[in-house]
Coordinates of C-alpha atoms in Angstrom, one line a residue:
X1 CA 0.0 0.0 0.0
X2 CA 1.2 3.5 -1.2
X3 CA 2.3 5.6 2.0
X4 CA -0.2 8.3 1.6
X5 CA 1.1 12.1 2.4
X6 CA -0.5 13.8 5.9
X7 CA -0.8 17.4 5.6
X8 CA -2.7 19.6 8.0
X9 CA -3.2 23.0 9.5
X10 CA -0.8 22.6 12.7
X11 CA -1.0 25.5 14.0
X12 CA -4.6 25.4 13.6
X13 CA -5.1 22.1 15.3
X14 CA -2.6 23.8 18.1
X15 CA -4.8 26.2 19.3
X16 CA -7.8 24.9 18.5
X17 CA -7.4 22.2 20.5
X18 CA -5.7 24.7 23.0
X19 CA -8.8 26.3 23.5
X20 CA -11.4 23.4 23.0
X21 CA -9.4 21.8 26.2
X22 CA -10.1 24.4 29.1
X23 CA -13.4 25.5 27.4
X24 CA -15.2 22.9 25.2
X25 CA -18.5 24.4 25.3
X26 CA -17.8 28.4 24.8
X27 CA -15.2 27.2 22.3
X28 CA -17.8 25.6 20.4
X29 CA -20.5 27.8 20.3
X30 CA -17.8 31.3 20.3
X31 CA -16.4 28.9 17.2
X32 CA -19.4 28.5 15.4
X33 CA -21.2 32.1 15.7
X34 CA -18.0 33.7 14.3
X35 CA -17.5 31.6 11.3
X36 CA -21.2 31.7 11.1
X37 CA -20.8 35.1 10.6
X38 CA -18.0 35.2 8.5
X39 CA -19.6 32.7 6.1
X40 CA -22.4 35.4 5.7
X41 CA -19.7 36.9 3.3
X42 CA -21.1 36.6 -0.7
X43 CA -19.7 33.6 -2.5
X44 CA -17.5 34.4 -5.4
X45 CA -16.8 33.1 -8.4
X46 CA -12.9 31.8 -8.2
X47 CA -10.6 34.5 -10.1
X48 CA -7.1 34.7 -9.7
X49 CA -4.9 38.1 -8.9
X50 CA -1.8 38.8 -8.6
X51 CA 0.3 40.8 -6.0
X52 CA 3.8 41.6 -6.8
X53 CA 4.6 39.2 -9.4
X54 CA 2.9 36.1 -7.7
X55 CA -0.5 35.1 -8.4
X56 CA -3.1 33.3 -6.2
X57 CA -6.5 31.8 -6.5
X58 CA -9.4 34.0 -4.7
X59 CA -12.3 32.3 -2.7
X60 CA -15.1 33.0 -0.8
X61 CA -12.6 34.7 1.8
X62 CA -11.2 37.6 -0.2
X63 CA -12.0 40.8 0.3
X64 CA -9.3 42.9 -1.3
X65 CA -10.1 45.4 -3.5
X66 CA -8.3 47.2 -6.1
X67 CA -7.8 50.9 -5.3
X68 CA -5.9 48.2 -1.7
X69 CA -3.7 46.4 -4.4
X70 CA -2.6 49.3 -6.6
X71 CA -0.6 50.6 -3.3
X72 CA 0.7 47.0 -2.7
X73 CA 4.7 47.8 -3.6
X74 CA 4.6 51.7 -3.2
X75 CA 6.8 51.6 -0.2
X76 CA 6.9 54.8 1.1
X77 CA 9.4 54.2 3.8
X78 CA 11.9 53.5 1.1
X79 CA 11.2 56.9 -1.0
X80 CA 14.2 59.3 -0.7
X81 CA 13.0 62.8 0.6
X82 CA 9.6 61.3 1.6
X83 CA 8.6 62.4 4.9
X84 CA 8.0 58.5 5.9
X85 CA 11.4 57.7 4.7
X86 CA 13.0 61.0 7.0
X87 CA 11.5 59.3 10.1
X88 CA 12.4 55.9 9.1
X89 CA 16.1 56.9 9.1
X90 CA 15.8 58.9 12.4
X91 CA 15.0 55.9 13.7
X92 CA 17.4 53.7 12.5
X93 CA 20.1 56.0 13.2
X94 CA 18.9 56.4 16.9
X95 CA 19.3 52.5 16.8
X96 CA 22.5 52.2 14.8
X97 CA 24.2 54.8 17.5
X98 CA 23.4 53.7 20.6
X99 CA 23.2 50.0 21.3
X100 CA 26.3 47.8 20.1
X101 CA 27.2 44.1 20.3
X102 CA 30.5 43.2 21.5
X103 CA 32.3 43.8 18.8
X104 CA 31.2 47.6 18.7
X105 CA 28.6 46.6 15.4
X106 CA 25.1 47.9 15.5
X107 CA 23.0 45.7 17.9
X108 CA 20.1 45.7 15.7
X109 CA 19.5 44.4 12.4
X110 CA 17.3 46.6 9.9
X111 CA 14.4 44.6 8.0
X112 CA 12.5 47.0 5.6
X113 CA 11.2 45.3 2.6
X114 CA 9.9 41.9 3.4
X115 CA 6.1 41.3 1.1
X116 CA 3.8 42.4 2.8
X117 CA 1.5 39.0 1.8
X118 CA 1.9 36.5 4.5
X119 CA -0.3 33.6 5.9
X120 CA -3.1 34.0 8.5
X121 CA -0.6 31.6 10.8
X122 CA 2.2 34.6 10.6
X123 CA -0.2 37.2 11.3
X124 CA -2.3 35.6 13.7
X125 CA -1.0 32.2 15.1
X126 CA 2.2 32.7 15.6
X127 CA 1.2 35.8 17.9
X128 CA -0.9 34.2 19.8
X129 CA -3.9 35.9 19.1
X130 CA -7.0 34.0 19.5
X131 CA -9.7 32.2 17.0
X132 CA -12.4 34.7 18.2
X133 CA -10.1 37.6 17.9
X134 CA -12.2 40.6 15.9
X135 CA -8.9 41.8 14.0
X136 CA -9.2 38.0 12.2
X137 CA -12.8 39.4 10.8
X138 CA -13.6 40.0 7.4
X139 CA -14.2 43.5 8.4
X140 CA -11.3 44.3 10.0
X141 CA -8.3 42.2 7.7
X142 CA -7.4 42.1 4.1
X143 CA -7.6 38.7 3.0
X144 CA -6.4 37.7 0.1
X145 CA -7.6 34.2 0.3
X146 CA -8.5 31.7 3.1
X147 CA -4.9 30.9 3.8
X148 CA -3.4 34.4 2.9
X149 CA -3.5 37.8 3.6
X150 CA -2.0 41.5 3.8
X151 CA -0.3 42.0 6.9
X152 CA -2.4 43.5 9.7
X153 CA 1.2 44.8 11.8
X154 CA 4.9 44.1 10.8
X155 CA 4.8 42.1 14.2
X156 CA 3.5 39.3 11.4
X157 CA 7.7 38.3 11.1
X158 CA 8.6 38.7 14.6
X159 CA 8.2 35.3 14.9
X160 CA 9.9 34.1 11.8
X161 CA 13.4 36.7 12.2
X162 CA 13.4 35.2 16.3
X163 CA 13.3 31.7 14.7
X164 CA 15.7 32.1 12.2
X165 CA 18.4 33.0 15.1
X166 CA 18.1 37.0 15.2
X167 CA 18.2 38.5 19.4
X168 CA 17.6 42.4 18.2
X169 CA 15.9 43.9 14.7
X170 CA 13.6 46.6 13.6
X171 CA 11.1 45.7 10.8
X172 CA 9.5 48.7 8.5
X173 CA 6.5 48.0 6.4
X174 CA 3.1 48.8 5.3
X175 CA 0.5 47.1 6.7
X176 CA -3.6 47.2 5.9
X177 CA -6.5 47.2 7.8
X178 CA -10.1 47.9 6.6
X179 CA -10.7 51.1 9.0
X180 CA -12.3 54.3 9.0
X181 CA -12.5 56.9 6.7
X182 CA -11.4 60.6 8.2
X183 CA -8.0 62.4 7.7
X184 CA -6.0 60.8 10.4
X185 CA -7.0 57.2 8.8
X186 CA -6.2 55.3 5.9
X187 CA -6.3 51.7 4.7
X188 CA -2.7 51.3 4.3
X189 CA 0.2 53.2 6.5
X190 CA 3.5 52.1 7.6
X191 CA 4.9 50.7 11.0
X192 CA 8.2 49.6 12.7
X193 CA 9.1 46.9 14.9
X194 CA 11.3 46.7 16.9
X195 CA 12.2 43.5 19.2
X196 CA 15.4 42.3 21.8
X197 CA 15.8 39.2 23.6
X198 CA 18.6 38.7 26.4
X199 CA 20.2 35.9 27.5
X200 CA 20.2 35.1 31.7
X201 CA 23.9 36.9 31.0
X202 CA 23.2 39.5 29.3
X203 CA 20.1 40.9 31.4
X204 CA 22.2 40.3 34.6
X205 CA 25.7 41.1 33.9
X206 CA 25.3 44.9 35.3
X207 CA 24.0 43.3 38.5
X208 CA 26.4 43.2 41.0
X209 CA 26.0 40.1 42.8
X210 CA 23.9 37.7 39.5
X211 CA 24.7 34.4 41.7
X212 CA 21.2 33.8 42.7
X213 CA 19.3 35.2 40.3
X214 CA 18.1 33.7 37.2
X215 CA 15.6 34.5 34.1
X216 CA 12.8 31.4 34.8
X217 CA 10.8 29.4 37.6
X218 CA 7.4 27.9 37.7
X219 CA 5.4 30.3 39.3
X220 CA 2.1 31.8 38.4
X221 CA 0.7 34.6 36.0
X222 CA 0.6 38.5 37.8
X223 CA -0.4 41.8 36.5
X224 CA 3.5 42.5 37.0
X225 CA 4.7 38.9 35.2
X226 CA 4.4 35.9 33.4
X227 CA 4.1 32.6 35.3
X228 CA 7.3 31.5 33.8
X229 CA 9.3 34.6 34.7
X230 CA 11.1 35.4 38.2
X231 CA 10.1 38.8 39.3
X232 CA 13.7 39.8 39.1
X233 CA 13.7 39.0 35.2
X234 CA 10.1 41.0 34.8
X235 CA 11.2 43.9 36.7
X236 CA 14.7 44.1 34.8
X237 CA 13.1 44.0 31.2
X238 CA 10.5 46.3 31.9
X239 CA 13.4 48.6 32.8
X240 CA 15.3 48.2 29.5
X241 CA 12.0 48.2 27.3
X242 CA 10.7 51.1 28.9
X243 CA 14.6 53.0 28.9
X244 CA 14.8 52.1 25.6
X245 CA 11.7 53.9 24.8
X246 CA 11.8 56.8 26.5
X247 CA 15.3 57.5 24.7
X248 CA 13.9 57.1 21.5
X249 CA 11.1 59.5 22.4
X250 CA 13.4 62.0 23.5
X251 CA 15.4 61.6 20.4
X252 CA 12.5 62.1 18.0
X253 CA 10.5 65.0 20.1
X254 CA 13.2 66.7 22.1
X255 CA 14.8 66.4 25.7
X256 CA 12.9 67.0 28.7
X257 CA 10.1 65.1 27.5
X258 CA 7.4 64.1 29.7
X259 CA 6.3 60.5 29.2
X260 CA 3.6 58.5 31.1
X261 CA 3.0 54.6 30.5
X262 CA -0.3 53.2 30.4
X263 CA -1.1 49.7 31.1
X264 CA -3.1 47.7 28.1
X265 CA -3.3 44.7 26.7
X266 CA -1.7 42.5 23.4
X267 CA -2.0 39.1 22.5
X268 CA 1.3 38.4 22.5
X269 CA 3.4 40.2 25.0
X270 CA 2.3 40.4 29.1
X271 CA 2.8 42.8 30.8
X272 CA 1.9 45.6 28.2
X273 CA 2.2 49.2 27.8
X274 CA 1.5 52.1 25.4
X275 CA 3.4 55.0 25.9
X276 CA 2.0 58.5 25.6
X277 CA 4.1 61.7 25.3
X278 CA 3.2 65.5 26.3
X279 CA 3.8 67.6 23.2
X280 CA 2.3 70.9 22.4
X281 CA 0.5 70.5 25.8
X282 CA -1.6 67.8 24.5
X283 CA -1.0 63.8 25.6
X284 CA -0.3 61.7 22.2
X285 CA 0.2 57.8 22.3
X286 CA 3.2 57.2 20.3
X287 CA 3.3 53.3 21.1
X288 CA 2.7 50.5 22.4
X289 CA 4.6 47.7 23.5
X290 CA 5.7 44.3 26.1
X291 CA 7.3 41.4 27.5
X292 CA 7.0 39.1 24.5
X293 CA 4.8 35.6 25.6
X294 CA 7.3 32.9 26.6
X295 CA 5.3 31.0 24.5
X296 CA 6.5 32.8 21.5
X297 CA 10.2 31.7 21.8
X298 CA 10.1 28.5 23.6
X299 CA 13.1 27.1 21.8
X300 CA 13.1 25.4 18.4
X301 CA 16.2 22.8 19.3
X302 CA 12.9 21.2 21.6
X303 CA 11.0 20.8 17.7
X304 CA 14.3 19.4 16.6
X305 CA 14.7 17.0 19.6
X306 CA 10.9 16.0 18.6
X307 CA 12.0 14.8 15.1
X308 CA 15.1 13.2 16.4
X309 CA 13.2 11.0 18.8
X310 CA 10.8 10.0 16.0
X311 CA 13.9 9.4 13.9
X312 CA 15.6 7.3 16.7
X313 CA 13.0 4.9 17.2
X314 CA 11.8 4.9 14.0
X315 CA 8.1 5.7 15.1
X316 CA 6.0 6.7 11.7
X317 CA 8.7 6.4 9.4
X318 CA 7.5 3.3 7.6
X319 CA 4.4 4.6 7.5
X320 CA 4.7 8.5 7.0
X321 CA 6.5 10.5 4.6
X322 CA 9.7 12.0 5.7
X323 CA 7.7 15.8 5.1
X324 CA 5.0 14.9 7.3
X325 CA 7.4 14.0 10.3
X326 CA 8.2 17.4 10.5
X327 CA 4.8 18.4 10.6
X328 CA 4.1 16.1 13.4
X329 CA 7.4 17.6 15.2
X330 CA 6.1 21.3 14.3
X331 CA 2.3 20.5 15.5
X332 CA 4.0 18.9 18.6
X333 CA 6.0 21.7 19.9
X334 CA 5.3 25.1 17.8
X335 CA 7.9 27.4 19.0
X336 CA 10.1 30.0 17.7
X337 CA 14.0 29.3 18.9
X338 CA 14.8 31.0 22.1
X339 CA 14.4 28.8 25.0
X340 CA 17.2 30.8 27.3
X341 CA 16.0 33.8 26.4
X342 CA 13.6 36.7 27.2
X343 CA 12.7 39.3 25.0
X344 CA 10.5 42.7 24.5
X345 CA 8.3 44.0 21.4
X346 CA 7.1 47.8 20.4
X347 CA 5.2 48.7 17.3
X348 CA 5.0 52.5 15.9
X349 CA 2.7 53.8 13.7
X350 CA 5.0 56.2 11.3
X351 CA 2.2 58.4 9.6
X352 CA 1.0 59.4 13.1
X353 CA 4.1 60.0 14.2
X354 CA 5.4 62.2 11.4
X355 CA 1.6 63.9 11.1
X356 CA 2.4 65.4 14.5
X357 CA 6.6 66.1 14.0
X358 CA 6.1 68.0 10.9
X359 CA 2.7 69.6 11.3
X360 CA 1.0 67.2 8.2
X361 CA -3.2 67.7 8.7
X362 CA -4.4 64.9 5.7
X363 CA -2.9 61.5 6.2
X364 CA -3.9 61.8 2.4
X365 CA -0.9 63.6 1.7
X366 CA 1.7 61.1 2.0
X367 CA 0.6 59.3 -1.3
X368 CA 0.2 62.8 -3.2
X369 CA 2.9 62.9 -6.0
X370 CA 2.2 66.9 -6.2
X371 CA 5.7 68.4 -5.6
X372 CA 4.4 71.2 -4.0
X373 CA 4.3 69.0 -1.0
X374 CA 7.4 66.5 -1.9
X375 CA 9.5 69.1 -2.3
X376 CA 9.0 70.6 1.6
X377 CA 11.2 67.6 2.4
X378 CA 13.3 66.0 -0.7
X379 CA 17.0 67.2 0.1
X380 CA 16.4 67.7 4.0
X381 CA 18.2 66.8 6.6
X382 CA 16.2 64.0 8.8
X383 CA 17.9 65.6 11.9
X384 CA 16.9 68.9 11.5
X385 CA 13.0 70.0 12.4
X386 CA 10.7 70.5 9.1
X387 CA 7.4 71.5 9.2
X388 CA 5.2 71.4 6.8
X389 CA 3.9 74.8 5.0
X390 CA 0.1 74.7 4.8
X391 CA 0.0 77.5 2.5
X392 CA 2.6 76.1 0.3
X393 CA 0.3 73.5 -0.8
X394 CA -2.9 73.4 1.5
X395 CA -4.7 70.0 1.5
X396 CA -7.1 71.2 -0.8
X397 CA -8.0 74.8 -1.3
X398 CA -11.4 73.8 -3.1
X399 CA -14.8 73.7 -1.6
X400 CA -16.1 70.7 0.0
X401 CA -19.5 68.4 -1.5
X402 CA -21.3 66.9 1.2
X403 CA -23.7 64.4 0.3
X404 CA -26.2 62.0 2.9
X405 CA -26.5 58.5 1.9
X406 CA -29.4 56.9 4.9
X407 CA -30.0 52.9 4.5
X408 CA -31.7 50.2 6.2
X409 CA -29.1 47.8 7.4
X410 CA -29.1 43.6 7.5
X411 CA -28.2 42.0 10.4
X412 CA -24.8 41.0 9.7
X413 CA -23.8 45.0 8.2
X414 CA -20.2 45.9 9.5
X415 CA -19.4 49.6 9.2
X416 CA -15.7 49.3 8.1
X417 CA -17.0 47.4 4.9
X418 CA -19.1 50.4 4.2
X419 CA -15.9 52.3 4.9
X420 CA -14.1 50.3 2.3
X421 CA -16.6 50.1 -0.5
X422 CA -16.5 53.8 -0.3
X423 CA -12.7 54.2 -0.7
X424 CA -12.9 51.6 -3.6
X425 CA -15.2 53.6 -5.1
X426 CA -13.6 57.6 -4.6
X427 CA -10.3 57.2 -3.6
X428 CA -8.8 60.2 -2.4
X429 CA -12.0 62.4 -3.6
X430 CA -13.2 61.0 -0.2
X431 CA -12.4 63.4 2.6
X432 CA -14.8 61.7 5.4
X433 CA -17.2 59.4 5.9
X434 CA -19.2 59.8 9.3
X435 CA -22.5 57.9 10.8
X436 CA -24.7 61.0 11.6
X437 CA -28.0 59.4 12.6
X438 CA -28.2 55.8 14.0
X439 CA -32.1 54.5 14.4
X440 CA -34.0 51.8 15.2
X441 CA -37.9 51.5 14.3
X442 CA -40.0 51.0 17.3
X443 CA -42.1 48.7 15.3
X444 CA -40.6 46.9 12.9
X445 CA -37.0 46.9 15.1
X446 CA -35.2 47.4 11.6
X447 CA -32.3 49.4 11.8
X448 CA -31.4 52.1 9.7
X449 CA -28.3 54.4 9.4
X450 CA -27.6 57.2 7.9
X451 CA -24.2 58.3 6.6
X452 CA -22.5 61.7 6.0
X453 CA -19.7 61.6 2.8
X454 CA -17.7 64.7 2.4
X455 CA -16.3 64.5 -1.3
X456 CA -13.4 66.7 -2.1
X457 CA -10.9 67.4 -4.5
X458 CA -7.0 68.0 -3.9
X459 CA -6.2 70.1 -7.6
X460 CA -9.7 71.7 -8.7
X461 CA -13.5 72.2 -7.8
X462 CA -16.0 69.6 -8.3
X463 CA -19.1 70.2 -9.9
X464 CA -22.4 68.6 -8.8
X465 CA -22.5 66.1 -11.2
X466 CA -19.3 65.1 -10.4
X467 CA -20.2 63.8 -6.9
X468 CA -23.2 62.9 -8.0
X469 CA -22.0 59.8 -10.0
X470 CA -19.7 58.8 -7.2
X471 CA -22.8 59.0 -4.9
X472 CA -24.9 57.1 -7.0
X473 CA -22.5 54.2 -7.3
X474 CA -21.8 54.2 -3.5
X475 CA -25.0 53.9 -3.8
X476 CA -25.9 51.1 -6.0
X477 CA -23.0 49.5 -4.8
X478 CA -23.9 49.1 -1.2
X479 CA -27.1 47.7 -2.1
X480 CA -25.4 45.0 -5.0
X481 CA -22.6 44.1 -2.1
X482 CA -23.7 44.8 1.5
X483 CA -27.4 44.0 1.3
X484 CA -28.2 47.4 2.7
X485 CA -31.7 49.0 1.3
X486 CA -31.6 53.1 0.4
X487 CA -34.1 54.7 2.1

């Protein structure tokens, strides 16, 4: 008899049956309504399309739409004399001139053009964040397929650079989520990553007397630490993380900052913090960040020792193919490679960040190609303060068009997807999109909702007909894809 070839989900199965074991019942039914839900999505006809050279096969999962995909590959970051890029170099250079290995070399490696398509097990799994989680909804993710997807964070690699041996990097990228349409949002914007892990050496050796102490022990889970952490390992890392920080803040807004840290939660670091900064007399979140899960780099050498004991005694080999053993190794013991080591994470949103540095009021206007704002920073030096000149080149000196667009909703309407049909449809004509009226019939206990769409061009005025089109295909559009019926 043929051996035949065993491939499954792994990671799936892994936290699946994660959850299934301490809560069978809630796991079930939690399952079950939010793929219910999801499923509610139209079924499509299978197309293919292709993003950056590669193609893949759509389903009834994808929800990308074009105006997403034409910004796939624009990179920003990478754009010499593009405000992005200016900040994305302050960065690095704070990095590059401050923390060294032992031989004197920049600590940290730089990772800033990795695809931004990656698997729902990078984005998701691999961070711990769970089945139920609303960021894995069709209204909140770009999915591409039902196995891949446009990155949510950058934090999607974290766990693949930590396997693949790295102990300190910072990872630049645009990522996309379905959000809001107003001028501090957009669908796509950039981010940066940073992660360190220390050895039990390494986070001791400025102690003075490190006999006693060490990084692990089997305790229990505290606001203040994880169960697998000593106090004196928690207390020590939230000390560097939070250093670290507050250096790089002072860097990019000035000395004498003030700085407050707020306690919140991620998926996949505990404890967590966002960090908030007073500038201009007004608290901004600039961050946030944490002590990454243990669970996250429990070593890969115990994976290895998994296949070398199936080797050994031969257990599955007759029968398996030589592939699937390392499936069964990966689903055994899915970890990233750092079993002596504890580490932190931050993420940083660039566009907010450089919106309030250099005084830029559109998050529109980092994809305009007008020179009239390109040229306020091409040639400048990223250490030296720019602000941007309204009245050089204004976010649009032309007249707004405001149109109302009221609907009755179905049951399973999700306001981002409204958000997103829009934006598909006008682009950067769309200024704003904002519920105004929210209503519920006494009798009937329909819903209805009634939308405000400011329309708004960046290089002339728009006539009434102009809008009116757009309008009228929002529309028509809402009603084909989203089930909604115009009142």
């Amino acid at each position: 008899m043929a051996a035949p070839i065993v491939r499954f989900n792994f990671l799936h199965v892994y936290h699946r049956l994660a959850l299934f074991k301490h809560r069978p019942h809630e796991t079930f039914v939690t399952l079950c309504q939010f793929y219910s839900s999801e499923s509610a999505a139209r079924q499509k006809p299978e197309q293919n399309i292709t993003v950056l050279g590669n193609t893949y096969k759509t389903d009834s999962w994808t929800n990308v739409r074009p105006k997403i995909l034409e910004k796939v590959g624009k990179n920003l970051h990478l754009k010499k004399g593009h405000p992005l890029n200016l900040l994305k170099t302050r960065i690095e250079k704070h990095f590059y001139e401050n923390y060294f290995n032992r031989w004197r070399n920049p600590l940290f490696s730089v990772y800033d053009n990795i695809s931004p398509v990656v698997t729902l097990e990078q984005n998701f799994d691999s961070l711990l964040v769970p089945e139920d989680h609303i960021s894995r909804s069709l209204s909140d993710s770009y999915y591409i397929n039902t196995k891949y997807m446009l990155r949510a964070h950058t934090s999607a690699h974290e766990h693949d650079l930590i396997k693949s041996g790295l102990d300190a990097f910072l990872i630049f990228g645009d990522v996309y989520r379905r959000d809001h349409v107003d001028a501090s949002h957009y669908p796509v914007f950039h981010q940066v990553e940073g992660a360190r892990l220390f050895t039990e050496h390494q986070l001791f050796s400025k102690v003075r007397d490190p006999t006693n102490l060490k990084l692990f022990e089997e305790g229990r889970r505290e606001p203040t630490k994880q169960e697998s952490h000593t106090l004196e390992a928690a207390k020590l890392m939230e000390f560097e993380l939070k250093s670290t920080l507050e250096n790089l803040a002072a860097d990019l807004f000035g000395k004498g900052l003030e700085t407050k840290w707020v306690e919140t939660y991620f998926p996949f670091t505990h404890p967590s913090w966002e960090l908030e900064v007073k500038f201009q007399g007004e608290w901004l979140e600039v961050l946030g960040c944490g002590i990454l899960e243990q669970q996250i780099l429990k070593s890969e050498s115990i994976v290895k020792q998994c296949v070398t004991l199936i080797y050994r005694h031969k257990i599955f080999i007759s029968y398996f193919k030589i592939d699937c053993v390392w499936q069964v190794a990966l689903a055994m013991c899915y970890t990233a490679g750092a079993v002596d080591s504890i580490g932190w994470a931050f993420g940083l949103g660039l566009e907010r960040l450089a919106m309030t540095l250099y005084d830029i009021p559109d998050i529109r206007l980092f994809w305009s190609e007008d020179s009239g704002f390109l040229s306020q920073f091409e040639g400048s030096d990223h250490l030296k303060p720019i602000k941007y000149k309204e009245g050089a080149h204004p976010v649009s000196k032309f007249s707004p068009c405001i149109n109302d667009l009221s609907f009755w909703i179905p049951e399973n309407f999700s306001e981002n997807d409204f958000h997103d049909l829009v934006r598909n449809v006008c682009g950067e004509y769309v200024e704003q999109v904002k519920l105004i009226d929210d209503f519920k019939h006494p009798k009937t206990k329909r819903q209805s909702q009634c939308y405000r769409i400011v329309y708004r061009h960046m290089e002339k005025s728009f006539t009434k007909e102009e809008v009116n089109v757009m309008h009228e295909k929002v529309a028509k559009l809402a009603t084909e894809e989203l089930g909604v019926e115009i009142r």
